[in-house]
Coordinates of C-alpha atoms in Angstrom, one line a residue:
M1 CA -60.1 94.2 -283.1
K2 CA -58.0 96.1 -285.6
E3 CA -60.1 97.6 -288.3
K4 CA -59.0 96.4 -291.7
R5 CA -57.8 99.2 -293.8
K6 CA -59.9 99.7 -296.9
K7 CA -58.0 99.5 -300.1
R8 CA -58.4 102.6 -302.1
K9 CA -59.9 101.8 -305.4
I10 CA -58.6 103.6 -308.5
D11 CA -61.3 105.0 -310.7
P12 CA -60.8 103.7 -314.3
A13 CA -62.1 107.0 -315.6
F14 CA -59.3 108.7 -313.7
L15 CA -56.7 106.4 -315.3
V16 CA -58.2 107.1 -318.8
M17 CA -57.8 110.8 -318.3
V18 CA -54.5 110.9 -316.5
G19 CA -52.8 107.9 -318.0
P20 CA -52.0 109.3 -321.5
V21 CA -50.7 112.6 -320.1
S22 CA -48.6 110.8 -317.5
G23 CA -47.2 108.5 -320.1
W24 CA -46.4 111.4 -322.4
M25 CA -44.6 113.3 -319.6
L26 CA -42.7 110.2 -318.6
L27 CA -41.6 109.2 -322.1
L28 CA -40.9 112.7 -323.6
V29 CA -39.8 114.7 -320.5
L30 CA -38.5 112.6 -317.7
V31 CA -36.7 110.0 -319.7
P32 CA -34.8 112.5 -321.9
F33 CA -33.9 114.6 -318.9
L34 CA -32.5 111.6 -317.1
Y35 CA -30.6 110.6 -320.2
I36 CA -29.1 114.1 -320.5
F37 CA -28.3 114.2 -316.8
V38 CA -26.5 110.8 -316.9
I39 CA -24.4 111.4 -320.0
S40 CA -23.3 114.9 -318.7
F41 CA -21.1 113.0 -316.2
M42 CA -19.6 110.6 -318.8
H43 CA -16.6 110.9 -321.2
R44 CA -16.6 111.8 -324.9
S45 CA -15.6 108.9 -327.0
A46 CA -12.8 109.2 -329.6
Y47 CA -15.3 109.3 -332.5
G48 CA -18.0 111.3 -330.8
G49 CA -20.9 110.1 -328.7
V50 CA -20.5 108.8 -325.1
K51 CA -18.0 106.6 -323.4
P52 CA -18.9 105.0 -320.0
G53 CA -17.2 106.4 -317.0
F54 CA -17.7 109.2 -314.4
T55 CA -16.2 112.6 -314.7
L56 CA -16.9 116.2 -313.5
E57 CA -14.9 117.7 -316.3
N58 CA -17.9 118.5 -318.4
I59 CA -19.7 120.3 -315.5
L60 CA -16.5 122.3 -314.7
Q61 CA -16.1 123.2 -318.4
V62 CA -19.5 124.9 -318.4
F63 CA -17.9 127.7 -316.4
N64 CA -15.2 128.3 -319.1
P65 CA -15.1 132.1 -319.7
D66 CA -15.9 131.6 -323.4
Y67 CA -19.1 129.7 -322.6
L68 CA -20.0 132.2 -319.9
Q69 CA -19.6 135.0 -322.5
V70 CA -22.0 133.1 -324.8
F71 CA -24.4 132.8 -322.0
G72 CA -24.1 136.5 -321.3
V73 CA -25.0 137.3 -324.9
S74 CA -28.0 135.1 -324.6
I75 CA -29.1 136.9 -321.4
G76 CA -28.7 140.2 -323.3
Y77 CA -30.9 139.1 -326.1
A78 CA -33.5 137.7 -323.6
A79 CA -33.5 141.0 -321.6
I80 CA -33.9 143.3 -324.6
T81 CA -36.6 141.0 -326.1
T82 CA -38.5 140.9 -322.8
I83 CA -38.4 144.7 -322.4
L84 CA -39.7 145.3 -325.9
C85 CA -42.5 142.8 -325.4
I86 CA -43.5 144.6 -322.3
L87 CA -43.4 148.0 -324.0
I88 CA -45.5 146.7 -326.9
G89 CA -47.7 144.2 -325.1
Y90 CA -48.9 146.2 -322.1
P91 CA -50.5 149.1 -324.1
F92 CA -52.0 146.6 -326.5
A93 CA -53.4 144.4 -323.7
Y94 CA -54.7 147.4 -321.9
F95 CA -56.4 148.6 -325.1
V96 CA -58.0 145.2 -325.7
A97 CA -59.2 144.9 -322.1
K98 CA -61.4 148.0 -322.5
K99 CA -63.2 146.7 -325.5
T100 CA -66.6 144.9 -325.6
P101 CA -66.6 141.1 -325.2
V102 CA -67.1 140.5 -328.9
K103 CA -64.3 142.8 -329.9
K104 CA -62.0 141.3 -327.3
T105 CA -62.6 137.8 -328.7
V106 CA -62.0 139.0 -332.3
I107 CA -58.8 140.9 -331.5
M108 CA -57.3 138.2 -329.4
A109 CA -58.1 135.7 -332.1
L110 CA -56.3 137.9 -334.6
V111 CA -53.3 137.8 -332.3
M112 CA -53.2 134.0 -332.1
V113 CA -54.2 133.0 -335.7
P114 CA -50.9 133.9 -337.4
F115 CA -49.1 131.6 -335.0
M116 CA -50.9 128.6 -336.4
I117 CA -48.6 129.0 -339.4
S118 CA -45.1 127.6 -339.2
S119 CA -42.7 129.9 -337.4
L120 CA -40.1 129.4 -340.2
I121 CA -42.5 130.6 -342.9
R122 CA -43.4 133.7 -340.8
L123 CA -39.7 134.5 -340.2
F124 CA -38.9 134.2 -343.9
A125 CA -41.8 136.6 -344.5
W126 CA -40.3 139.1 -342.1
I127 CA -37.0 138.7 -343.9
N128 CA -38.7 139.7 -347.1
L129 CA -40.3 142.7 -345.4
L130 CA -37.1 143.9 -343.7
R131 CA -34.4 143.3 -346.4
R132 CA -32.8 146.3 -348.1
E133 CA -35.1 145.9 -351.1
G134 CA -38.1 145.0 -349.0
I135 CA -41.5 146.7 -348.5
I136 CA -40.5 148.6 -345.3
N137 CA -37.3 150.1 -346.8
Q138 CA -39.1 150.9 -350.1
A139 CA -42.0 152.6 -348.1
L140 CA -39.6 154.7 -346.0
L141 CA -37.7 155.7 -349.1
A142 CA -40.9 156.8 -350.9
L143 CA -42.0 158.8 -347.9
G144 CA -38.6 160.5 -347.7
V145 CA -38.0 159.3 -344.1
I146 CA -34.6 157.8 -345.1
H147 CA -32.3 158.5 -348.1
K148 CA -30.8 155.0 -348.3
P149 CA -32.0 151.5 -347.3
L150 CA -31.6 150.5 -343.7
Q151 CA -29.9 147.2 -342.8
L152 CA -32.8 145.7 -340.7
V153 CA -32.0 142.0 -341.1
Y154 CA -29.0 139.7 -340.8
N155 CA -27.8 141.6 -337.8
N156 CA -28.6 142.2 -334.1
V157 CA -31.6 144.4 -335.1
G158 CA -33.1 141.6 -337.2
A159 CA -32.5 139.0 -334.5
V160 CA -34.3 141.2 -331.9
I161 CA -37.2 141.9 -334.2
G162 CA -37.6 138.2 -334.9
L163 CA -37.5 137.3 -331.2
T164 CA -39.9 140.0 -330.2
Y165 CA -42.4 139.0 -332.9
T166 CA -42.2 135.4 -332.0
L167 CA -42.6 135.8 -328.2
L168 CA -45.0 138.8 -328.1
P169 CA -48.2 136.7 -327.7
F170 CA -46.6 135.0 -324.6
M171 CA -46.4 138.5 -323.1
I172 CA -49.8 139.7 -324.3
L173 CA -51.8 136.8 -322.9
P174 CA -50.9 137.0 -319.2
L175 CA -51.0 140.8 -319.4
Y176 CA -54.5 140.7 -320.9
S177 CA -55.6 138.2 -318.3
S178 CA -54.2 140.3 -315.4
I179 CA -55.7 143.6 -316.7
E180 CA -59.1 141.8 -317.3
K181 CA -59.2 140.5 -313.7
M182 CA -58.3 143.9 -312.2
D183 CA -60.8 145.3 -309.8
K184 CA -62.0 148.4 -311.7
S185 CA -63.7 149.8 -308.6
L186 CA -60.2 150.6 -307.1
L187 CA -59.4 152.6 -310.2
E188 CA -62.7 154.5 -309.9
A189 CA -62.0 155.2 -306.2
S190 CA -58.6 156.7 -307.1
Y191 CA -60.2 159.1 -309.5
D192 CA -62.8 160.0 -306.9
L193 CA -60.0 160.8 -304.5
G194 CA -58.5 163.2 -307.0
A195 CA -55.8 161.1 -308.7
K196 CA -54.8 162.1 -312.2
P197 CA -54.7 159.4 -314.9
A198 CA -51.0 159.0 -314.8
E199 CA -50.9 158.8 -311.0
A200 CA -53.8 156.3 -311.0
F201 CA -51.9 154.1 -313.4
L202 CA -48.7 154.1 -311.5
K203 CA -50.3 153.6 -308.0
V204 CA -53.3 151.4 -308.8
T205 CA -53.2 149.8 -312.3
L206 CA -49.5 148.9 -312.5
P207 CA -49.3 147.3 -309.0
L208 CA -52.5 145.3 -309.6
T209 CA -51.3 144.0 -313.0
M210 CA -47.7 143.3 -311.8
P211 CA -48.5 139.5 -311.6
G212 CA -49.2 139.5 -315.3
I213 CA -46.0 141.4 -316.0
F214 CA -44.0 138.8 -313.9
A215 CA -45.7 135.9 -315.7
G216 CA -45.2 137.5 -319.2
T217 CA -41.6 138.1 -318.3
I218 CA -40.9 134.5 -317.4
M219 CA -42.8 133.2 -320.4
T220 CA -40.8 135.5 -322.7
F221 CA -37.4 135.5 -321.1
I222 CA -36.9 131.8 -320.7
P223 CA -37.9 130.7 -324.3
T224 CA -35.6 133.4 -325.7
L225 CA -32.6 131.5 -324.3
G226 CA -33.4 128.5 -326.5
L227 CA -34.8 130.1 -329.7
F228 CA -31.4 130.0 -331.5
F229 CA -33.0 129.3 -334.9
V230 CA -34.7 132.8 -334.8
I231 CA -31.3 134.5 -334.2
D232 CA -29.7 132.3 -336.9
L233 CA -32.3 133.2 -339.5
M234 CA -32.9 136.9 -338.7
G235 CA -29.4 137.6 -337.4
G236 CA -27.5 135.9 -340.2
S237 CA -25.8 133.3 -337.9
K238 CA -23.3 135.9 -336.8
V239 CA -23.8 135.6 -333.1
L240 CA -23.4 132.5 -331.0
V241 CA -26.0 132.0 -328.3
M242 CA -26.6 129.3 -325.7
G243 CA -29.0 127.3 -327.9
S244 CA -26.8 127.3 -330.9
L245 CA -23.8 126.4 -328.7
I246 CA -25.6 123.3 -327.4
R247 CA -26.6 122.4 -330.9
N248 CA -23.0 122.7 -332.1
E249 CA -21.7 120.5 -329.3
F250 CA -24.2 117.8 -330.1
I251 CA -24.2 117.9 -333.9
T252 CA -20.9 119.5 -335.1
A253 CA -18.4 118.8 -332.3
K254 CA -20.0 115.4 -331.4
D255 CA -19.3 116.2 -327.8
W256 CA -22.5 114.9 -326.3
P257 CA -21.4 115.0 -322.6
L258 CA -20.4 118.7 -322.8
G259 CA -23.6 119.5 -324.7
A260 CA -25.6 117.7 -322.0
A261 CA -23.8 119.6 -319.3
L262 CA -24.6 122.9 -321.0
S263 CA -28.2 121.8 -321.3
L264 CA -28.3 121.1 -317.6
F265 CA -26.9 124.5 -316.9
L266 CA -29.7 126.1 -319.0
I267 CA -32.3 124.0 -317.2
L268 CA -30.9 125.1 -313.9
V269 CA -31.1 128.7 -314.9
T270 CA -34.7 128.2 -316.0
L271 CA -35.7 126.6 -312.7
I272 CA -34.1 129.4 -310.7
L273 CA -36.0 132.0 -312.7
V274 CA -39.3 130.1 -312.1
K275 CA -38.5 129.8 -308.4
V276 CA -37.8 133.6 -308.2
Y277 CA -41.2 134.2 -309.9
Q278 CA -42.9 131.8 -307.5
S279 CA -41.2 133.5 -304.4
R280 CA -42.5 136.9 -305.6
G281 CA -46.1 135.6 -305.4
G282 CA -46.4 134.5 -309.0
N283 CA -49.2 132.1 -309.9
M284 CA -47.8 128.9 -311.4
D285 CA -51.1 128.3 -313.2
E286 CA -50.4 131.3 -315.3
L287 CA -47.3 129.6 -316.6
G288 CA -49.3 126.6 -317.7
G289 CA -48.5 124.6 -314.5
M290 CA -44.7 124.7 -314.8

């Protein structure tokens, strides 16, 4: 006799926990992505929007030299921002990791608390600090460090400062986690074997914390490609980046199919970077389960 297969019962508690999250992902992630994917292969109507029909023109237009140049500028901003976040975030995370548990909690809370305030408010505060009549220029003038105010905002410098400030916590958190998990006995063993502090750092600490650097790089580099509002505010809207290009195609030019095609290209680049991170041994859990 054939044994009857037992039907697997679904636990109602499991549905209660997973259902809302699954519905959220389906409604706000999968459906919009499918919509963008479909309209990227359609025609632009005469008055904007989408006209039914299939075409590859939008996909091919993505590789227009002008658009590739904009993407190159975006990559440049992302690379500079990521490097600055590493240079600032690594020493800070290393400093915090050596503190007592109570001090660690307080310092990390101080890092995160300002980001509960709207990013626009914080960016406007930075503009007031960095403008020619701002506190920073006035302090430098008073100390005699400079003889005339520096142009620290509404240019590339301001844009990079804004991006670095906005994304620095995304670098600090994985770096802190990686340094905190590091096996301290290996570092002590290197000292016992005669290694100098600099040598121990380069041969022990840095390799052991490399996963945190990789995770922080991904979490910093990828968002930079889309944070066009930071560049618009702090850079004075003088530079066109990938995010602002996509916004202009949707809102200004009313060319939804081309805007969708550019969005797909940006998503593809993001997936490639995540795949590279994963292939280098990166832990996907550190990226929030991406």
